Short mmCIF file of C-alpha atoms and ligand atoms in Angstrom, two decimals:
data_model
loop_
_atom_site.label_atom_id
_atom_site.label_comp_id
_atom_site.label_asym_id
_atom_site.label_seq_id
_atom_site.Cartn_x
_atom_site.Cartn_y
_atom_site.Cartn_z
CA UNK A 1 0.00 0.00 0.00
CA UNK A 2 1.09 3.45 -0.73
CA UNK A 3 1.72 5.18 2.68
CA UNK A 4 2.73 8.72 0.46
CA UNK A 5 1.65 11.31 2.65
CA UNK A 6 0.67 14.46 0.34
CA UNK A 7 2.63 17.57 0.91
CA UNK A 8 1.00 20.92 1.00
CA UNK A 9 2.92 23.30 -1.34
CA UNK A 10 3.68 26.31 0.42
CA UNK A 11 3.56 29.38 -1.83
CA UNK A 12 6.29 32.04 -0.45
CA UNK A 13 4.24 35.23 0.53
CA UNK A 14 6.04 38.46 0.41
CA UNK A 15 5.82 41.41 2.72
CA UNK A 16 6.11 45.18 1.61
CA UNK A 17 5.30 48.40 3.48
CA UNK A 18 3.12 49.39 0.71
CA UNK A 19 1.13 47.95 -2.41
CA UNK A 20 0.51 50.12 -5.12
CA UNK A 21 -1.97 48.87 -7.37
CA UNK A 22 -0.95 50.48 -10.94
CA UNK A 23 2.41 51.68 -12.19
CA UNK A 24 0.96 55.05 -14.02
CA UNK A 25 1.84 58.36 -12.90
CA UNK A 26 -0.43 58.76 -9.75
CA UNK A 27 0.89 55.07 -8.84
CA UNK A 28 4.97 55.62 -9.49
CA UNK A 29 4.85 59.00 -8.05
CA UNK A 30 3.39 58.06 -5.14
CA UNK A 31 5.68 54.88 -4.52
CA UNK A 32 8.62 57.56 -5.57
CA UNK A 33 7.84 59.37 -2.60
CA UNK A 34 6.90 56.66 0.15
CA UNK A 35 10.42 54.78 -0.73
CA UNK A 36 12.08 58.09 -0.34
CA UNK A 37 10.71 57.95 3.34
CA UNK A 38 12.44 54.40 3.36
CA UNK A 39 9.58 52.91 2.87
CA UNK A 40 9.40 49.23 1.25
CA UNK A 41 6.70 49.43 -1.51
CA UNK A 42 5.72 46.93 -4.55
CA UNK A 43 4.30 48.35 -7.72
CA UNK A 44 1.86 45.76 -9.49
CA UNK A 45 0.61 46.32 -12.83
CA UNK A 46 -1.47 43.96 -15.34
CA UNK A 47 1.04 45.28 -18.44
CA UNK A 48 4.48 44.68 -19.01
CA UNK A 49 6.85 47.94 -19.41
CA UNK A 50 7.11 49.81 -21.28
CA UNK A 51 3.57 50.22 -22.35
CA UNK A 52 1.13 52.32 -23.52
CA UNK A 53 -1.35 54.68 -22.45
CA UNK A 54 -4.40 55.79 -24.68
CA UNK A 55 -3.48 59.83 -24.00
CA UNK A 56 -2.58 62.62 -25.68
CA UNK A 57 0.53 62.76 -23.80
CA UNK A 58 0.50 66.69 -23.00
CA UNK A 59 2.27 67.58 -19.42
CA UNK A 60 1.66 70.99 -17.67
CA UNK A 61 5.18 72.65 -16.05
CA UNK A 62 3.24 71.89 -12.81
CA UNK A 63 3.64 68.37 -13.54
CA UNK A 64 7.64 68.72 -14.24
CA UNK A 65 8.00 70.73 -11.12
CA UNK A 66 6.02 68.24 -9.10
CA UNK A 67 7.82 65.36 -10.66
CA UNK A 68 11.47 67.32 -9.95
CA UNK A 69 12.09 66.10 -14.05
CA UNK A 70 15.37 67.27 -15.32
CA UNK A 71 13.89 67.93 -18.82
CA UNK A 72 17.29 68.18 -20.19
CA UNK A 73 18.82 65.44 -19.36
CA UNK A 74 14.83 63.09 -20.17
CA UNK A 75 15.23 65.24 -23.14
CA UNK A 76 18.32 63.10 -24.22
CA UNK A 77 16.78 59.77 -24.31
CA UNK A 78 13.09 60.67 -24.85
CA UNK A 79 10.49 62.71 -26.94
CA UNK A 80 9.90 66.24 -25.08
CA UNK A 81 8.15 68.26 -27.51
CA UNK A 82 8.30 71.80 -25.71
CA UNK A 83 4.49 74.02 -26.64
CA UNK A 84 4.79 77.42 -27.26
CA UNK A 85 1.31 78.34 -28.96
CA UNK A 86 -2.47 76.82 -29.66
CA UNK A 87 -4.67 76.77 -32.60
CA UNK A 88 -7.80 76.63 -30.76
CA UNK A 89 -11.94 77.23 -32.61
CA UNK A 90 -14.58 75.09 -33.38
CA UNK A 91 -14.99 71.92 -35.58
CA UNK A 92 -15.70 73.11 -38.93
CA UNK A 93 -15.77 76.92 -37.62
CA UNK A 94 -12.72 80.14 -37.19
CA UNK A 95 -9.38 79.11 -35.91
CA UNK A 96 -7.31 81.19 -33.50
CA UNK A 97 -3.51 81.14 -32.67
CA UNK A 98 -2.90 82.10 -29.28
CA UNK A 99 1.20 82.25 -29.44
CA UNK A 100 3.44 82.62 -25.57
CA UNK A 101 6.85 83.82 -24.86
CA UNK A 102 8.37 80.94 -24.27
CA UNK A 103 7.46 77.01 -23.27
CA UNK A 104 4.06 76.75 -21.38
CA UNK A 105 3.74 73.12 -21.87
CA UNK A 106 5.23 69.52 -23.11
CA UNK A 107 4.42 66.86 -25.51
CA UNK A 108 5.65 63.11 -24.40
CA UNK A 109 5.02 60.03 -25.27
CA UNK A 110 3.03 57.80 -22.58
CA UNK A 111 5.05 54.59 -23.76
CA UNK A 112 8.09 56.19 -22.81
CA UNK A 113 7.21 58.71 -19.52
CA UNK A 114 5.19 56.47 -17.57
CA UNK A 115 7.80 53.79 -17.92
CA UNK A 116 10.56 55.92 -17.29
CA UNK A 117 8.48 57.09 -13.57
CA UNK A 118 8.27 53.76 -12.46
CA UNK A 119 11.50 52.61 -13.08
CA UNK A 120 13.19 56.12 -11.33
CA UNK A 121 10.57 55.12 -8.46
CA UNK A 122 13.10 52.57 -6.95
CA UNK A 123 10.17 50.81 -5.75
CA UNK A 124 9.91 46.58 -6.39
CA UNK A 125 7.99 46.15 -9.88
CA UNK A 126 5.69 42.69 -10.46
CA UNK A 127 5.01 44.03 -14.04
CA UNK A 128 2.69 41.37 -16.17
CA UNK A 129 0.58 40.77 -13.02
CA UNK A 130 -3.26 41.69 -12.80
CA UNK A 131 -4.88 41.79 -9.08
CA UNK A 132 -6.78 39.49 -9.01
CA UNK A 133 -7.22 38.65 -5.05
CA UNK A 134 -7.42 41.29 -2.11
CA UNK A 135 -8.43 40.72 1.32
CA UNK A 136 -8.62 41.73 4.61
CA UNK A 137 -6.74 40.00 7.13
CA UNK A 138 -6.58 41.75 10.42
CA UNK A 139 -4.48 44.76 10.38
CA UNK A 140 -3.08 43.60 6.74
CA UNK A 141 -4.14 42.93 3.02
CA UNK A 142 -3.49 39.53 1.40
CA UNK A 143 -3.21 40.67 -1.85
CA UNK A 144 -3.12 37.68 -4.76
CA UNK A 145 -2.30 35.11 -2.40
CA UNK A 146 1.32 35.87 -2.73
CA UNK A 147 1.42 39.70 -0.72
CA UNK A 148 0.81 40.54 2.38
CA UNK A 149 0.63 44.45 3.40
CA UNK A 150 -0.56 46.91 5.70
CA UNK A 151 -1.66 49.45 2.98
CA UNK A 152 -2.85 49.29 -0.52
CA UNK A 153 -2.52 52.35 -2.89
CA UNK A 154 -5.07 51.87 -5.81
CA UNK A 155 -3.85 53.48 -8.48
CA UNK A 156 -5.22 51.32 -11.36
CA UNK A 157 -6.65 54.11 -13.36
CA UNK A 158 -10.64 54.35 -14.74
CA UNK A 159 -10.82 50.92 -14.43
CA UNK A 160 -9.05 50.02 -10.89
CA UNK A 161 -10.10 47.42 -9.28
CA UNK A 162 -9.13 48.60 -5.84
CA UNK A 163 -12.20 51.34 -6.93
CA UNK A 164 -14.47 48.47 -7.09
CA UNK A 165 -13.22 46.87 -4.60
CA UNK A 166 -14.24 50.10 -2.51
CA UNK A 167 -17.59 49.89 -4.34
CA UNK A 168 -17.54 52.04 -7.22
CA UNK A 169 -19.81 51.27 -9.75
CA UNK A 170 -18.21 51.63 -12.87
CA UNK A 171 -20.15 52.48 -15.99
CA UNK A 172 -23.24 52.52 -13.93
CA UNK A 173 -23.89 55.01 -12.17
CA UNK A 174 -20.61 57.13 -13.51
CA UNK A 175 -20.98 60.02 -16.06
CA UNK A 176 -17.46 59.84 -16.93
CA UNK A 177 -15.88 60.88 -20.51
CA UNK A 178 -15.20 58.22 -23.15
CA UNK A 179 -12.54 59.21 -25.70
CA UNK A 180 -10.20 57.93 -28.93
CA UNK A 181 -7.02 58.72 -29.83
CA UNK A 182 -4.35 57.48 -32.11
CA UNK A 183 -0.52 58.00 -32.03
CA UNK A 184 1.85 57.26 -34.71
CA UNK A 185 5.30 57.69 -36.21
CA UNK A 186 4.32 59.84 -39.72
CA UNK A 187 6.59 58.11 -42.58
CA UNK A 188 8.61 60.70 -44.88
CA UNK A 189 5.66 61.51 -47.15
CA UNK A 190 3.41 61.92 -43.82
CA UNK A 191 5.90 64.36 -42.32
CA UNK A 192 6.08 66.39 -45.21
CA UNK A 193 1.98 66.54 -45.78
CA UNK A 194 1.54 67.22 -41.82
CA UNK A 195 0.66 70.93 -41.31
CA UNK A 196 0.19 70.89 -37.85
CA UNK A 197 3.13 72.38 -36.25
CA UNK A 198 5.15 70.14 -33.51
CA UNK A 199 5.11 73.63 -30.96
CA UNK A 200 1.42 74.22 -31.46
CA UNK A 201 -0.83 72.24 -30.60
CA UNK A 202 -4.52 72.12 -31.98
CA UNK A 203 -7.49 71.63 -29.97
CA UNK A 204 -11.22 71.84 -31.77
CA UNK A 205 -14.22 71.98 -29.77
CA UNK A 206 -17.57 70.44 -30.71
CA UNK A 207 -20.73 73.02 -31.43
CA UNK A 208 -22.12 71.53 -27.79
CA UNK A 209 -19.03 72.35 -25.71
CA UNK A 210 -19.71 68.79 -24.60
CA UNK A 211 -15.97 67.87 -25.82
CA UNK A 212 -13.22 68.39 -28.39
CA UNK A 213 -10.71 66.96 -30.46
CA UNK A 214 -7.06 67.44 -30.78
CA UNK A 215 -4.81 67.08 -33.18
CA UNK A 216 -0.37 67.43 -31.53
CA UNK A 217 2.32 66.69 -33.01
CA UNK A 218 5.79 65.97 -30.96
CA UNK A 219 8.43 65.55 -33.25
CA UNK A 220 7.87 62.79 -36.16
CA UNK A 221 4.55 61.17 -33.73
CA UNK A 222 1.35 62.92 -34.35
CA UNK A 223 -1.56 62.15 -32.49
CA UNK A 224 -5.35 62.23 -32.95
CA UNK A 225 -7.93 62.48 -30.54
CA UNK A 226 -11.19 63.49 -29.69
CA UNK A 227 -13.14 62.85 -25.77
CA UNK A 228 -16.59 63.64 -25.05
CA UNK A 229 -19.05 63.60 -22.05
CA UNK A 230 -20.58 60.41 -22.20
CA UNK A 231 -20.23 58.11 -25.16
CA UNK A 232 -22.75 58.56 -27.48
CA UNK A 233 -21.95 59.03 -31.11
CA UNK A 234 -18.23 59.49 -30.08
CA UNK A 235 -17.01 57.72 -33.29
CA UNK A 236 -19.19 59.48 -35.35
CA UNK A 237 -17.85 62.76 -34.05
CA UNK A 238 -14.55 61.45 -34.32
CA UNK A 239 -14.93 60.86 -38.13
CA UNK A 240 -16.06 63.85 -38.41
CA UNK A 241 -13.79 65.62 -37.15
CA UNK A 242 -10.78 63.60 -38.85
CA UNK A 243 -13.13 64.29 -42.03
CA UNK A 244 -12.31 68.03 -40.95
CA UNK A 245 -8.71 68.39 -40.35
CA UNK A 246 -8.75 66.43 -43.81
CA UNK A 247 -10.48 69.02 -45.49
CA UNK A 248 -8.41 71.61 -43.93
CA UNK A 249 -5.19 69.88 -44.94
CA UNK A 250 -3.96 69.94 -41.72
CA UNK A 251 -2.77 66.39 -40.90
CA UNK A 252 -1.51 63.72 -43.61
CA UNK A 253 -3.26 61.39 -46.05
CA UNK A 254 -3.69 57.47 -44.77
CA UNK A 255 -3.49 57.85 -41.25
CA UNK A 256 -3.82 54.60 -38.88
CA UNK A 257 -7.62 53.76 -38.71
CA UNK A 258 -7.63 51.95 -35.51
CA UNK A 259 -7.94 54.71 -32.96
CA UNK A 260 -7.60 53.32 -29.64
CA UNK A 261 -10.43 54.22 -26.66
CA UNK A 262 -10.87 54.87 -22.57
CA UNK A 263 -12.89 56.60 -20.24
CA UNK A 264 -12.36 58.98 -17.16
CA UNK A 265 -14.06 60.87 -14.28
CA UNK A 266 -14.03 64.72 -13.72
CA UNK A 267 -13.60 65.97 -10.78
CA UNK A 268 -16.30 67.00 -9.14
CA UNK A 269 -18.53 64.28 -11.12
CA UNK A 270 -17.40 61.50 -9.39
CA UNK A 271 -18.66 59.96 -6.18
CA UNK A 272 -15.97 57.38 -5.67
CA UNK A 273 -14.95 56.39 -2.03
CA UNK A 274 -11.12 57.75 -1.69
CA UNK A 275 -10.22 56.05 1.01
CA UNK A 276 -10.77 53.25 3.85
CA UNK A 277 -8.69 51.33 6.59
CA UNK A 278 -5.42 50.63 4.95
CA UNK A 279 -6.42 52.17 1.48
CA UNK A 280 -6.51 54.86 -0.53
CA UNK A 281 -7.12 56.06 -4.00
CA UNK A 282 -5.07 58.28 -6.54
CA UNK A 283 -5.24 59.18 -9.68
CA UNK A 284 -8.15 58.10 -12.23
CA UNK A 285 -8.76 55.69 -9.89
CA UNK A 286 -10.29 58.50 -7.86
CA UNK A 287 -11.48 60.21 -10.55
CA UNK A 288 -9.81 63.61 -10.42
CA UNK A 289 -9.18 64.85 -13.88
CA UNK A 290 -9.85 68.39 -14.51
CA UNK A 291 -13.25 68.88 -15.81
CA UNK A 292 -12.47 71.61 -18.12
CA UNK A 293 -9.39 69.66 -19.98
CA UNK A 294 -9.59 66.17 -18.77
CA UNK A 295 -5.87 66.71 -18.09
CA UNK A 296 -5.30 63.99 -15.94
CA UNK A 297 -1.94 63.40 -15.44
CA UNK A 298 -1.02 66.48 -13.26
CA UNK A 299 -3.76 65.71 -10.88
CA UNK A 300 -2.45 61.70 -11.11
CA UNK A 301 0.89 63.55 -9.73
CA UNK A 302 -0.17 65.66 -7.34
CA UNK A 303 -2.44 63.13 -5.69
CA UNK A 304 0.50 60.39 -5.73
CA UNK A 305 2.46 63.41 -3.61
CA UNK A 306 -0.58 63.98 -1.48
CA UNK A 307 -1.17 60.54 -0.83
CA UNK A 308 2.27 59.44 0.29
CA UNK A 309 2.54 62.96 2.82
CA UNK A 310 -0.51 61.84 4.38
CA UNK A 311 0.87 58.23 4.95
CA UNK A 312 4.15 59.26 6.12
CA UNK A 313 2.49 61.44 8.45
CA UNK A 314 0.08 58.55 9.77
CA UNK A 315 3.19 56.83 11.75
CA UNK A 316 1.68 53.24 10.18
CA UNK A 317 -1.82 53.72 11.85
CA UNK A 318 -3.84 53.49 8.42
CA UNK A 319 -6.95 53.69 9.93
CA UNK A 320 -9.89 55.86 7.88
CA UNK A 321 -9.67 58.51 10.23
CA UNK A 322 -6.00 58.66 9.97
CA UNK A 323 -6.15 58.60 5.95
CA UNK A 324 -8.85 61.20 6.01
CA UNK A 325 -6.24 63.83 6.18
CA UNK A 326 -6.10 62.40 2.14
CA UNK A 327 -9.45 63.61 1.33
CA UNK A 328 -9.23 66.84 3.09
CA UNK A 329 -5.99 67.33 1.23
CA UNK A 330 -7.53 66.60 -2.39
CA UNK A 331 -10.79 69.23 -1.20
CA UNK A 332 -8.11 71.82 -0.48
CA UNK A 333 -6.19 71.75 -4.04
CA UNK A 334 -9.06 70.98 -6.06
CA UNK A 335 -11.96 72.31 -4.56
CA UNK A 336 -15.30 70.59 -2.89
CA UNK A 337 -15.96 67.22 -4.70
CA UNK A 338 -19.62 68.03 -5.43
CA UNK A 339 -20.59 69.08 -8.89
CA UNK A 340 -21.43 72.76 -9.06
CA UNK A 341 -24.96 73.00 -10.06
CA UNK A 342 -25.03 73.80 -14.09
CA UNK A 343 -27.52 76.21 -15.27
CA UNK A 344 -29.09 74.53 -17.75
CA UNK A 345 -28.70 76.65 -20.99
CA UNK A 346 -30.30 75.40 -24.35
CA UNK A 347 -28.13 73.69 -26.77
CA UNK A 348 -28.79 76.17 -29.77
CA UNK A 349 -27.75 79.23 -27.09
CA UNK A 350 -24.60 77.02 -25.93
CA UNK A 351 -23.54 76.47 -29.98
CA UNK A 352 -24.16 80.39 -30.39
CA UNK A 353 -21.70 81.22 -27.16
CA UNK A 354 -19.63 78.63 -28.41
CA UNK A 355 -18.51 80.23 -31.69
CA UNK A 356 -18.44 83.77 -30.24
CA UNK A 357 -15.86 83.42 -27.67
CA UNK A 358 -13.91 81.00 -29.21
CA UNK A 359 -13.22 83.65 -31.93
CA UNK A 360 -12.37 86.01 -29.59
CA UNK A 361 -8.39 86.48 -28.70
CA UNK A 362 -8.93 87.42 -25.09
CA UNK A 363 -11.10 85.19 -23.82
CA UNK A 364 -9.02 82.19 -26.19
CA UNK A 365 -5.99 83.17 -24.25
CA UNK A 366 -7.23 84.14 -20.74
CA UNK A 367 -9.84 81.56 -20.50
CA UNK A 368 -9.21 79.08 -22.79
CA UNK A 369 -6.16 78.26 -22.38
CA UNK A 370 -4.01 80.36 -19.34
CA UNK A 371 -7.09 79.05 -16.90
CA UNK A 372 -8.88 75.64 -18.26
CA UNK A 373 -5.87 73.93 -19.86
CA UNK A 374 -2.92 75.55 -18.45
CA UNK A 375 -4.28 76.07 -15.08
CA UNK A 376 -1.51 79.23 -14.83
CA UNK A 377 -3.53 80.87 -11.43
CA UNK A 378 -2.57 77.54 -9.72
CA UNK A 379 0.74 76.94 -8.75
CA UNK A 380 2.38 73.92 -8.47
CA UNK A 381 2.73 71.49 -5.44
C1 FAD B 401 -7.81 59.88 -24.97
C2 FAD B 401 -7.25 60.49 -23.70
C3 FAD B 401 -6.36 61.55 -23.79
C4 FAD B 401 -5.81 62.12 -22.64
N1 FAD B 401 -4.90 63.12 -22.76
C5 FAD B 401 -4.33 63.65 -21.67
C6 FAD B 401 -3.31 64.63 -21.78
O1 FAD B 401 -2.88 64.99 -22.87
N2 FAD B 401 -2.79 65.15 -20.64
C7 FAD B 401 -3.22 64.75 -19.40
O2 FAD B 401 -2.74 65.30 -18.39
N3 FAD B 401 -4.17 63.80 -19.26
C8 FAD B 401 -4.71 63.22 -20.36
N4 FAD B 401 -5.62 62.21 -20.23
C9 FAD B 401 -5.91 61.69 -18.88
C10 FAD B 401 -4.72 60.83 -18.40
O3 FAD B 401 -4.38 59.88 -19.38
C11 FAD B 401 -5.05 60.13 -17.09
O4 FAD B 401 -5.65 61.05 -16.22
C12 FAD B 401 -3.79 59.56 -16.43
O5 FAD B 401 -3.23 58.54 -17.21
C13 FAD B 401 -4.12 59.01 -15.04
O6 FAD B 401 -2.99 58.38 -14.51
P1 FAD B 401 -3.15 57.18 -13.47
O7 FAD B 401 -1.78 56.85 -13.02
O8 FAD B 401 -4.18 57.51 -12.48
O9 FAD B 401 -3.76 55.95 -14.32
P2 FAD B 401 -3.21 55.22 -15.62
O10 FAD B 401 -2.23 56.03 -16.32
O11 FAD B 401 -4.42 54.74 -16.34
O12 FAD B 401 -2.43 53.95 -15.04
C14 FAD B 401 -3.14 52.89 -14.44
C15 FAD B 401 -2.28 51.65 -14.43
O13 FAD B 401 -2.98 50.62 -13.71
C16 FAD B 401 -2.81 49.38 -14.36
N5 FAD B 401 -3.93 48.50 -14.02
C17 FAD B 401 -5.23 48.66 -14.41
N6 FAD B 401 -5.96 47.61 -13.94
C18 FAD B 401 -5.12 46.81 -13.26
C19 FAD B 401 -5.29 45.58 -12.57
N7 FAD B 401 -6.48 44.95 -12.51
N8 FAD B 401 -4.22 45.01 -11.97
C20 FAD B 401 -2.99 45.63 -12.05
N9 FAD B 401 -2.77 46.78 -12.71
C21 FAD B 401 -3.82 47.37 -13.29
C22 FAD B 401 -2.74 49.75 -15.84
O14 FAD B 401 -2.06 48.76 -16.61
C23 FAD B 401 -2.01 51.09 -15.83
O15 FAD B 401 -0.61 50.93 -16.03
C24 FAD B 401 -6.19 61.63 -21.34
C25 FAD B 401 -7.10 60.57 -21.27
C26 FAD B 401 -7.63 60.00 -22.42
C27 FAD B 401 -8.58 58.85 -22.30
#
């Protein structure tokens, strides 16, 4: 008789000081900072590195100061497309070029930035590797079977499931905006065809203010986009407003057809829970894009920053009320999270507004651009 005994196998858990669930910005800046505090912290992320990000890969200076990026020296080994003017209008209406002393803004490529963060973070990377476990133990997380930590940093973007985990609802209950882009490396023939300028920028809005398109070229890559509140008929708008930089001759014959989609919150629009015993949220995860732009990334940044001061500061008691000092952090740089209530103007009156200040210099450059998309009246962190 066979007296084998079976022998359990064991699977070797590891320990870290922090998880952080998603290696974009808001997740590598924020393990940046809490291993600068000596902290021990693991990045997961489902995708390998380098990888992609569907953006349009524009960075405010508030995100290089916050980041502390030598731009020279990431220069060197990376596209850094420096912005020194807008074409701004409408789809299919007047165009305006709003031109700046000198460099207000940066082009980069997601591929490249994002993997470049994480790998300066100096935190432990399990790259390849989609969360697919997390529970509570006690005081700690068991996080795939294989981790065990005190504190989880969800920083898995629109989708995180560290967001669910806390209950959001995604796609239910979320008005969040849904948008395309495509990137790509223009051939000869392209380059020379391609009259968008790599130091301006072009941003169309739709006749319903309801979203816009962009069209940004950093050195040989242009890229094509277009978001919108919600997602109906966002691929129609797209087309059509492909169809119209076409017409205007301003981007090259036989681009890439397969534009490439994702979704996020504004702030203010989303009701997300931030934050509970041992976790907290940054980044898209959170939902904290600015409503006006949808820039995304600065916000990612700053809450990555935000996040890790409030943990350091919590002396390893994550408890809620502890990590509230999170929340009350985000409220004091971006404002209350509730959604200002809109006064509901008629969609004929909005198209009407629409087209007369978007012709008009001053409010293109004061409004426009200096306070939705620059966001020059708020310093950096
Ligand atoms: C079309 C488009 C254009 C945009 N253009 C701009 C722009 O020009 N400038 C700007 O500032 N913002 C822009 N944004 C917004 C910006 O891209 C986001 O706000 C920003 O990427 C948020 O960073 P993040 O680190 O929170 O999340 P992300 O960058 O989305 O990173 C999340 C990470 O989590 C990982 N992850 C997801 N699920 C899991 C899982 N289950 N397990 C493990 N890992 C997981 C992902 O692989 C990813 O690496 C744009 C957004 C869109 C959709």
């Amino acid at each position: 008789m066979d007296q084998t005994i079976p022998v359990p196998v064991l699977k070797a858990v590891e320990t870290c000081d922090a998880l952080v669930v998603g290696g974009g910005p808001a997740g590598s800046t924020c393990a940046w900072k809490l291993r600068q505090r000596g902290m021990a912290v693991t990045v997961l992320d489902k995708a390998p590195f380098p990888r992609d990000k569907v953006c349009a890969g524009w960075i405010t200076p508030a995100v290089v100061q916050a980041l502390q990026l030598d731009t020279e020296a990431y220069a060197k080994e990376h596209v850094l497309q420096p912005i020194t003017a807008f074409r701004t209008g409408l789809i299919h209406g007047g165009e305006v070029e709003t031109r700046y002393q000198g460099t207000v803004s940066y082009g980069i490529r997601r591929c490249e930035f994002d993997d470049y963060l994480l790998r300066r973070s100096g935190a432990r990377m399990q790259l390849g590797q989609t969360l697919k476990s997390l529970e509570k133990r006690g005081r700690l997380w068991l996080v795939n079977d294989a981790i065990t930590t005190p504190l989880i940093i969800g920083a898995g973007g629109h989708f995180c499931p560290v967001a669910r985990f806390l209950g959001a609802q995604l796609g239910a209950t979320e008005a969040a905006v849904t948008a395309k882009e495509i990137e790509f490396e223009m051939n000869p023939e392209q380059r020379a065809d391609c009259r968008v300028r790599a130091d301006t920028p072009e941003l169309y809005f739709c006749r319903d203010l309801k979203g816009y398109g962009w069209c940004f070229r950093k050195g040989d890559y242009l890229n094509i986009g277009l978001g919108r509140e919600g997602n109906q008929g966002l691929s129609e708008q797209l087309g059509d407003f492909c169809d119209f930089l076409a017409q205007r001759g301003r981007i090259p014959k036989n681009i890439p057809s397969k534009f490439h989609g994702h979704a996020y919150l504004q702030y203010g629009h989303s009701r997300r829970t931030l934050l509970d015993d041992g976790v907290l949220l940054v980044g898209d995860a959170a939902g904290l894009a600015y409503p006006e732009s949808g820039e995304g990334i600065r916000p990612a940044v700053e809450s990555g920053l935000m996040a890790a001061a409030t943990v350091a500061e919590a002396g390893e008691d994550y408890g809620s009320q502890r990590l509230q000092a999170y929340a009350s952090r985000l409220s004091a740089r971006f404002g209350p999270r509730a959604a200002p209530d809109g006064v509901m103007v008629p969609g004929f009156v909005r198209s009407i507004l629409a087209g007369a200040l978007l012709g008009s210099r001053w409010f293109t450059r004061r409004v426009v651009l200096d306070r939705w998309f620059l966001h020059a009246h708020q310093p950096g962190l």
